Short mmCIF file of C-alpha atoms in Angstrom, two decimals:
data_model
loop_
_atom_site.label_atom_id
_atom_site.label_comp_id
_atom_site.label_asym_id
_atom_site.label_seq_id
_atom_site.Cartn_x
_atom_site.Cartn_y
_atom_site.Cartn_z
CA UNK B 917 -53.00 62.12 67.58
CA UNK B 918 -51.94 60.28 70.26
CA UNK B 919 -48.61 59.98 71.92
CA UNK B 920 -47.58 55.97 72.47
CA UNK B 921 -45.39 55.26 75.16
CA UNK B 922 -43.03 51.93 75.20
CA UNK B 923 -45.14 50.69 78.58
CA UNK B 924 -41.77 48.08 78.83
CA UNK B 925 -39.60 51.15 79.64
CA UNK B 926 -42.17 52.83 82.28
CA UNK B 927 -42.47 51.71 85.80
CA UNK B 928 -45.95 50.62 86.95
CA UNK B 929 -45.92 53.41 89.65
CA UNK B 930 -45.00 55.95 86.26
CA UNK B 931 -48.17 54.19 84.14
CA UNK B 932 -50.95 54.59 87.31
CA UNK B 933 -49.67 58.46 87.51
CA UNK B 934 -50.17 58.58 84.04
CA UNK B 935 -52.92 56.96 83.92
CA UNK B 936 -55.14 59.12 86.76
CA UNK B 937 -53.48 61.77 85.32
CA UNK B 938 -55.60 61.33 82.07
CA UNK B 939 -58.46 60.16 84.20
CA UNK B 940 -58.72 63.11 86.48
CA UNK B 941 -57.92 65.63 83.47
CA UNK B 942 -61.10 63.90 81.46
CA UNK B 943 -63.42 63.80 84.47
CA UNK B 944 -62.36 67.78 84.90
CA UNK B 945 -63.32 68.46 81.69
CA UNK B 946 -66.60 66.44 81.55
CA UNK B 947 -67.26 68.57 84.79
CA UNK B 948 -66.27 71.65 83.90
CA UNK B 949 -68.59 71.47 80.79
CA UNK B 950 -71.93 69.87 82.85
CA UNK B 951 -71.52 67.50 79.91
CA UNK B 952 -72.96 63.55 81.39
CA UNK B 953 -70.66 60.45 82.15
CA UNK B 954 -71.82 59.16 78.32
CA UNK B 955 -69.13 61.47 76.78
CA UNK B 956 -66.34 59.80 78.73
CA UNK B 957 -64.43 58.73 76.15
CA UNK B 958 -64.35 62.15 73.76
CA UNK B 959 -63.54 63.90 77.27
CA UNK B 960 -60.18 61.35 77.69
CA UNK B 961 -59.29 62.12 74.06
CA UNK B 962 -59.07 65.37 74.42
CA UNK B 963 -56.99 65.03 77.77
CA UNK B 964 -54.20 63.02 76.25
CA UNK B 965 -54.13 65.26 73.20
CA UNK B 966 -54.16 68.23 75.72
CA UNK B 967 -51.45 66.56 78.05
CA UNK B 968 -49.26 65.88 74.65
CA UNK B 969 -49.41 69.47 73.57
CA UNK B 970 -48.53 71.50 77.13
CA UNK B 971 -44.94 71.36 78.42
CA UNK B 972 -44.07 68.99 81.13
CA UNK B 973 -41.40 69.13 83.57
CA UNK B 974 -40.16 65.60 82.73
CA UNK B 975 -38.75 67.02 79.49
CA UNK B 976 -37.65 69.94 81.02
CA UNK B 977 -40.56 72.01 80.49
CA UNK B 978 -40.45 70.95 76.54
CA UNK B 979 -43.96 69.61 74.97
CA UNK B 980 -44.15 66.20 73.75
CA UNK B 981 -45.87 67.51 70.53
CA UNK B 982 -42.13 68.83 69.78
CA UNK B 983 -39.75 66.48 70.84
CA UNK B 984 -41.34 63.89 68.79
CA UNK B 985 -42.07 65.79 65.51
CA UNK B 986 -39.94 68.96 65.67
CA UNK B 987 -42.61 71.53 65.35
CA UNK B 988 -44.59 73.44 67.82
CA UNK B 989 -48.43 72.97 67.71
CA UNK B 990 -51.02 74.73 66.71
CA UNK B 991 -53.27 75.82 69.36
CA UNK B 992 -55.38 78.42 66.94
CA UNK B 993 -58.41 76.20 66.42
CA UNK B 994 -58.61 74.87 70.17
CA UNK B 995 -62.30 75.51 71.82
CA UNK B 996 -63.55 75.52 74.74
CA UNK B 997 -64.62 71.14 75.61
CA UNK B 998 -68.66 71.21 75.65
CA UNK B 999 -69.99 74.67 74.17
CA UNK B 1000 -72.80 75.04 72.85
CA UNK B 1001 -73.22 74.88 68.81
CA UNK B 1002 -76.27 75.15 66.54
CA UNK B 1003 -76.57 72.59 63.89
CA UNK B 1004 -77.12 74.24 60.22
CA UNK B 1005 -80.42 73.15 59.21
CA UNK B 1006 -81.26 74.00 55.89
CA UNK B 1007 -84.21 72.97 53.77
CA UNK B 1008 -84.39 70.10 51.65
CA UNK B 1009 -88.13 70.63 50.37
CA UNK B 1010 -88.64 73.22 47.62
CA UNK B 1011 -92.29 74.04 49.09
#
């Protein structure tokens, strides 16, 4: 899910910040997992739905996850961006 921003009511020094601010958090996490530049885009979903789900100070330290739909996330199933998993391979021939 990702939270949309009225760009009218945002100044464009407020959109760049935001904007690197997404950047840099995606390129972090593309480094921090060795992953290659090819995953770009999963890497900058992940950093806006990270950035909408930890408190900010422009909302007085509230998260944006809960000021728009009154309930605090759930941060149970989050992993760690770029481990390692093993595909289930099971077989399809009886012999």
């Amino acid at each position: 899910m990702v939270l949309i921003i009225d760009s009218f009511a945002l100044t464009p020094i407020i959109k760049e910040r935001t904007h690197r601010h997404v950047v840099e958090l995606g390129f972090t996490l593309l480094h921090h997992a060795s992953l290659p530049l090819k995953f770009w885009d999963f890497a900058f979903i992940i950093a806006v739905y990270l950035i909408n789900r930890i408190p900010i100070d422009s909302l007085n330290f509230s998260i944006p996850f809960h000021v728009l739909f009154k309930q605090f996330p759930d941060y149970s199933f989050l992993k760690t961006f770029g481990c390692s998993c093993s595909p289930l391979l099971r077989s399809y021939n009886n012999h």
